[in-house]
Coordinates of C-alpha atoms in Angstrom, one line a residue:
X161 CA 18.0 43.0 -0.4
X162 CA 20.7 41.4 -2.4
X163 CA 19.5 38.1 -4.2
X164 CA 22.3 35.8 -2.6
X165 CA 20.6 37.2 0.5
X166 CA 17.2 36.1 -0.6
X167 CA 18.4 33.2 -1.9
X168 CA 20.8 31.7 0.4
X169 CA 19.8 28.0 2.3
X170 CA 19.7 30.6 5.5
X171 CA 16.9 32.4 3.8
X172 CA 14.9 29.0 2.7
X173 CA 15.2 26.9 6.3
X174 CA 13.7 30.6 7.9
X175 CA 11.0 31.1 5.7
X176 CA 10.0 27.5 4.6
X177 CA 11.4 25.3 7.3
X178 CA 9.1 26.1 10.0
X179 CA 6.1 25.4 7.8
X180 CA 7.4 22.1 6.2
X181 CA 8.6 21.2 9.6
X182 CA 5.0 21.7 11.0
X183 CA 3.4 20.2 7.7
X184 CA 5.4 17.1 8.6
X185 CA 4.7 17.1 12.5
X186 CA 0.9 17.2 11.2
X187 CA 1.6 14.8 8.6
X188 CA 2.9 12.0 11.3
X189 CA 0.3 12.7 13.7
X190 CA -2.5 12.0 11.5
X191 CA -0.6 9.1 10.3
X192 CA -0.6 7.8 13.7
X193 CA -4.2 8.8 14.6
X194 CA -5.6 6.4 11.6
X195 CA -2.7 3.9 12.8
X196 CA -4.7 3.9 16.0
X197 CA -8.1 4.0 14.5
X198 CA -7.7 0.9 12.2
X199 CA -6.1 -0.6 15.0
X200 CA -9.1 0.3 17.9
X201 CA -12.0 -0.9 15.0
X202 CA -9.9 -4.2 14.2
X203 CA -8.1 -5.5 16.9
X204 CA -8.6 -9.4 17.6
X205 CA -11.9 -9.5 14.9
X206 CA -11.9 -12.8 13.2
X207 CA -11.3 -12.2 9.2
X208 CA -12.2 -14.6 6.6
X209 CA -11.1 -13.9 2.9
X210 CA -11.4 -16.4 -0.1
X211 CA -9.5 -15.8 -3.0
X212 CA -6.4 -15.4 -0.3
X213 CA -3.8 -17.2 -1.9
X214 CA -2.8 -14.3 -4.3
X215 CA -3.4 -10.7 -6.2
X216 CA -5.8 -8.9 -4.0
X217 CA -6.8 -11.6 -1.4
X218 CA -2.9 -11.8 -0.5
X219 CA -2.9 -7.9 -0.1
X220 CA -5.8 -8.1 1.8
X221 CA -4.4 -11.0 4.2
X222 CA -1.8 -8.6 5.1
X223 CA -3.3 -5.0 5.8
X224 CA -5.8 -6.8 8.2
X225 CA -3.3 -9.3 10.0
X226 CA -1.2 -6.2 10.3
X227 CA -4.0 -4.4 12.1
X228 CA -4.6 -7.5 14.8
X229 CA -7.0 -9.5 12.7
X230 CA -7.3 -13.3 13.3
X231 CA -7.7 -14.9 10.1
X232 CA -9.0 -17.7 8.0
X233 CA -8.0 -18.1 4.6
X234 CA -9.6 -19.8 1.9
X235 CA -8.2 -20.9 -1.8
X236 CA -8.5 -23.5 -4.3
X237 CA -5.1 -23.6 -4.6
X238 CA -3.6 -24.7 -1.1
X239 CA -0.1 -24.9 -2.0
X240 CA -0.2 -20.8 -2.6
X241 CA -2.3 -20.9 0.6
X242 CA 0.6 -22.3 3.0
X243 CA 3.1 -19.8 1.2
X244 CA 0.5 -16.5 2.1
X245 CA 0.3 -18.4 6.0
X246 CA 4.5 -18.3 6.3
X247 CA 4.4 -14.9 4.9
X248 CA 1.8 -13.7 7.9
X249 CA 3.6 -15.8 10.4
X250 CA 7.3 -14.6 9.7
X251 CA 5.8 -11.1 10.5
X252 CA 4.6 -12.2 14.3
X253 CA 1.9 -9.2 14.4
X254 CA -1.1 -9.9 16.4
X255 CA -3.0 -14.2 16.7
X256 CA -1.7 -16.5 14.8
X257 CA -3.7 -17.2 11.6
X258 CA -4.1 -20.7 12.2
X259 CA -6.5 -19.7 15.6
X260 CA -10.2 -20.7 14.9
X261 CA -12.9 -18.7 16.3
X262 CA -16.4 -19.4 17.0
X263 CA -17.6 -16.7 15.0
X264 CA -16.9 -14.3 11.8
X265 CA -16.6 -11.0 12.2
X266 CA -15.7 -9.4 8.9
X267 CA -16.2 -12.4 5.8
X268 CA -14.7 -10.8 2.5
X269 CA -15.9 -12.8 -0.6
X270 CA -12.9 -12.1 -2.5
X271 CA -12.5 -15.5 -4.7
X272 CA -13.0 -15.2 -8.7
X273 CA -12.2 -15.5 -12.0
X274 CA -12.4 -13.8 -15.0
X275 CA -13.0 -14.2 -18.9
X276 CA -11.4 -13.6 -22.2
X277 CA -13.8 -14.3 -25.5
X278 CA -16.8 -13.5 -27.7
X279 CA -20.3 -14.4 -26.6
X280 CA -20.4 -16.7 -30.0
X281 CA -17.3 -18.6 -29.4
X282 CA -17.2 -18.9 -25.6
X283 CA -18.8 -22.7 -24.3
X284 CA -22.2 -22.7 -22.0
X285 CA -20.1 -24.4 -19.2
X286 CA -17.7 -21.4 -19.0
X287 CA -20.4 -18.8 -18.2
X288 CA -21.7 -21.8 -15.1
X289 CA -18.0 -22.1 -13.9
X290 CA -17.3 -18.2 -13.9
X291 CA -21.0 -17.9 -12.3
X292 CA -20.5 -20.5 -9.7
X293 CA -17.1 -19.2 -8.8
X294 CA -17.9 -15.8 -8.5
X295 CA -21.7 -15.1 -7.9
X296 CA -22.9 -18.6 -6.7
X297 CA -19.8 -18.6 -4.2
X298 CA -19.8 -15.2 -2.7
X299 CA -24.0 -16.2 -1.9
X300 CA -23.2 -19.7 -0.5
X301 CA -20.5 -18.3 1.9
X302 CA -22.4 -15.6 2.9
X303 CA -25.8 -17.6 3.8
X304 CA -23.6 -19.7 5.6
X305 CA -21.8 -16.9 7.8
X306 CA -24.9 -14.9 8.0
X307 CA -27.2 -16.4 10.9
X308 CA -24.6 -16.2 13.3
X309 CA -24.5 -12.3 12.4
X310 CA -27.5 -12.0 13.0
X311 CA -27.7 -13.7 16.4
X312 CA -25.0 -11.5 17.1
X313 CA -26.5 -8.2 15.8
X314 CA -22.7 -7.6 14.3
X315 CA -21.2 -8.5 11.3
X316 CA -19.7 -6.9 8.1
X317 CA -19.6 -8.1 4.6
X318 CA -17.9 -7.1 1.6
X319 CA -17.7 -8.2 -1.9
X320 CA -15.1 -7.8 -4.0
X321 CA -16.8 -7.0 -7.1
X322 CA -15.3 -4.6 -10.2
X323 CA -16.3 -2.0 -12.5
X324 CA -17.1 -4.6 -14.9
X325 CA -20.4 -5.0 -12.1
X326 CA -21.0 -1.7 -13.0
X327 CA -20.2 -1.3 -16.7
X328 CA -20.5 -4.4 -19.5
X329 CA -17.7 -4.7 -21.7
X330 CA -17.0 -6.8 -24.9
X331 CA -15.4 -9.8 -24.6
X332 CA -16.2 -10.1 -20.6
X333 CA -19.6 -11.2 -21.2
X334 CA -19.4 -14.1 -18.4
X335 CA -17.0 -12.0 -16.1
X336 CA -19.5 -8.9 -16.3
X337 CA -22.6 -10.8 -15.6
X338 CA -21.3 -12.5 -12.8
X339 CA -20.0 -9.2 -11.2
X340 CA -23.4 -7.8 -12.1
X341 CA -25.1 -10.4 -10.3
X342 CA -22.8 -10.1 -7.0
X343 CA -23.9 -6.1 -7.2
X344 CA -27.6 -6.7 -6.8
X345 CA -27.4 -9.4 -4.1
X346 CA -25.1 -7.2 -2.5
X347 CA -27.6 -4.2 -2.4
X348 CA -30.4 -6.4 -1.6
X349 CA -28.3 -7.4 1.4
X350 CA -27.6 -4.5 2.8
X351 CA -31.2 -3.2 2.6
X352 CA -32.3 -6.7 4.9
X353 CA -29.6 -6.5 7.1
X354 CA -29.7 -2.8 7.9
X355 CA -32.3 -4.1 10.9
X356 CA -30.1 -6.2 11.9
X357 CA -26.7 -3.8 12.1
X358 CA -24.9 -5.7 9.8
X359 CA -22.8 -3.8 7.3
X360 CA -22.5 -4.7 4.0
X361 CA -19.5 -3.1 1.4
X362 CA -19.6 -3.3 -2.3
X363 CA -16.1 -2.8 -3.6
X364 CA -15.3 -2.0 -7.3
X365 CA -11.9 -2.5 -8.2
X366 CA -11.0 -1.1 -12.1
X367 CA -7.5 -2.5 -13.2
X368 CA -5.0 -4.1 -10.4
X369 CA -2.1 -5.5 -10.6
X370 CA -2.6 -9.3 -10.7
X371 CA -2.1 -12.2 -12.4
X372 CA -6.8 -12.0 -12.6
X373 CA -5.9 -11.9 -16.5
X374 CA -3.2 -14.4 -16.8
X375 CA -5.9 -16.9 -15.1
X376 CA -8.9 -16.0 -16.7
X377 CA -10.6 -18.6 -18.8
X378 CA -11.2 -18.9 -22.5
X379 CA -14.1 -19.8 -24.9
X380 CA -12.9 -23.0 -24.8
X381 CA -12.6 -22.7 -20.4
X382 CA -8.6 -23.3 -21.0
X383 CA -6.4 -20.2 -19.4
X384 CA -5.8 -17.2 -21.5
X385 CA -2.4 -17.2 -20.1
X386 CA -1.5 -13.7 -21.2
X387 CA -1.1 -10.6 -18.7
X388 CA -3.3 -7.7 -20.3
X389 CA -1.3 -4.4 -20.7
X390 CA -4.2 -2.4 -18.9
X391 CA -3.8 -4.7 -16.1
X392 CA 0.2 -4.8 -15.4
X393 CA -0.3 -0.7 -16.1
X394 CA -3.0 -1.0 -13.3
X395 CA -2.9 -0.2 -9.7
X396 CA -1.2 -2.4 -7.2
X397 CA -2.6 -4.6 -4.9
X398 CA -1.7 -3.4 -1.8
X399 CA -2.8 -0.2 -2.6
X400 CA -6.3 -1.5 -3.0
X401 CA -6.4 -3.9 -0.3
X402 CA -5.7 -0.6 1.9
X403 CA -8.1 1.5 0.7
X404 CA -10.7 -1.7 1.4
X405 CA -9.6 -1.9 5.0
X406 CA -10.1 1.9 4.9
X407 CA -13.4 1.3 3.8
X408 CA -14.1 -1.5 6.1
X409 CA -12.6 0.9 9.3
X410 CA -15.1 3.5 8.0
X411 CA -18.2 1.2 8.0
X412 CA -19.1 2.9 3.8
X413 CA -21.3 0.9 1.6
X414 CA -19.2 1.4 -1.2
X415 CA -15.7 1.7 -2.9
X416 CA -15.2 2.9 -6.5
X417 CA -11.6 2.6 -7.1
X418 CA -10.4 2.7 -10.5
X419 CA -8.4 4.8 -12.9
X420 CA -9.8 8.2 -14.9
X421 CA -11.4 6.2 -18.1
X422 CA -13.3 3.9 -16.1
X423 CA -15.1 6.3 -14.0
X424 CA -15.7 8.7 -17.2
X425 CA -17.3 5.5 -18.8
X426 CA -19.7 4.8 -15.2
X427 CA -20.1 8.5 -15.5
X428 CA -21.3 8.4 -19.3
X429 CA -23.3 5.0 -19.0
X430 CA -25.2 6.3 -16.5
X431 CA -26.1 10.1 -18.1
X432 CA -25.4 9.4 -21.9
X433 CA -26.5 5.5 -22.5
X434 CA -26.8 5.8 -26.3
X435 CA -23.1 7.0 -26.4
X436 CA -21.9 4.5 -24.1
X437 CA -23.5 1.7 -26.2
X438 CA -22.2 3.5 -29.7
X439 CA -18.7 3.6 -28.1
X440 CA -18.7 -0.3 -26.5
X441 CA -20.0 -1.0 -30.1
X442 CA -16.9 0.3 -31.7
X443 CA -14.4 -1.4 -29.3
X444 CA -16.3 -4.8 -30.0
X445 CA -15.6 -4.4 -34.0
X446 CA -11.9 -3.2 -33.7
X447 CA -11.4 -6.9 -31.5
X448 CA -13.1 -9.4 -34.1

């Protein structure tokens, strides 16, 4: 057989465009099938998310008005807040946000902040702020949504925590224990309300597109005002916020999502702690 023969488009479409054809048949099925699935598990369940006025929380607002969510939206900043509500409203997909429901099916404690600065040069009343915002917040919401779970015998709960909950970096001392703290309330929730059949979802985000370092507080509690490299190289938010519905759908305890480094150093903390610390060490003298 000649090679113009072999090669010719005739000879690709026979050999190779039956399978790609069938590839994408199966491709759009299963697309639809999860379409469906999302949908089925989500349909009309009342949504609350703090933190929804930009970054993740926005992203967030999104997927799960786009699967027929009805939701409620918190923010400190409400002028962001009525911009996210016109976005979800122009897109007429499932209830109106603005419905209030009785109940709360799915509460996603979202809100935080984050932190830029040395343990020595970083004020007391930055570490309570960053606390109060992201630990003490996430547990007030929750003890407040939580009896009417229970009555229920439904619920699900998810935290938006980070790999800095897992992992303590320099220079993210307030950040780091705050996520470390929404970690082990999280696990000790899960372990109560298991009787209960409430779900509870930790989720670990690494770096994400956002404006988290722009906002994050100083020593001194004033803005750092800069976007971090690692974060504009970082993944994007709607990206995240669909692999958290994904996680929600699938009723899993947990979501590690985060780029290569990060889960080599979870991986080396947890199996090699004297490197880890030796290594930590090093990136804390290279930033003084």
């Amino acid at each position: 057989m000649k090679f113009c023969e072999t090669g010719s488009i005739a000879w690709y479409l026979q050999y190779f465009g039956l399978p790609l054809s069938l590839g994408m048949i199966l491709y759009k099925l299963s697309n639809k099938v999860r379409f469906h699935k999302r949908k089925e598990a989500l349909q009309g369940k009342v949504v609350v998310i703090t933190g929804a006025s930009s970054g993740i929380g926005e992203a967030l607002a999104h997927v799960f008005f786009k699967y027929g969510c009805k939701l409620v939206l918190a923010s400190r900043r409400i002028s962001e807040l009525e911009r996210v509500k016109e976005d979800l409203m122009s897109k007429k997909v499932a209830s109106k946000v603005h419905e209030m429901c009785g109940h709360v099916d799915i509460l996603i404690n979202n809100g935080g902040i984050s932190h830029r600065g040395s343990i020595l040069h970083t004020k007391f009343e930055v570490y309570k702020q960053i606390m109060n915002v992201n630990y003490l917040g996430s547990v007030g919401l929750t003890l407040a949504t939580l009896p009417k779970m229970v009555e229920r015998k439904s619920g699900h709960i998810v935290f938006i925590s980070s790999v800095q909950g897992l992992i303590s970096l320099p220079e993210r001392s307030s950040y780091g224990a705050s996520k470390h703290a929404v970690q082990a309330f999280g696990d000790s929730l899960r372990a109560e309300m298991k009787q209960h059949n409430i779900k509870v979802s930790m989720i670990s985000p690494g770096y994400v597109k956002t404006s988290i370092s722009i906002n994050a507080l100083t020593g001194t509690g004033k803005p750092h005002g800069v976007m971090d490299v690692s974060t504009a190289a970082g993944f994007s938010a709607e990206y995240v916020a669909m692999k958290i519905l994904e996680t929600v759908v699938n009723e899993e305890n947990e979501l590690i999502i985060c780029q290569f480094v990060a889960h080599f150093a979870i991986f080396v903390r947890r199996m090699f702690p004297s490197l880890y610390y030796y290594i930590v060490a090093r990136r804390a003298a290279k930033t003084t």
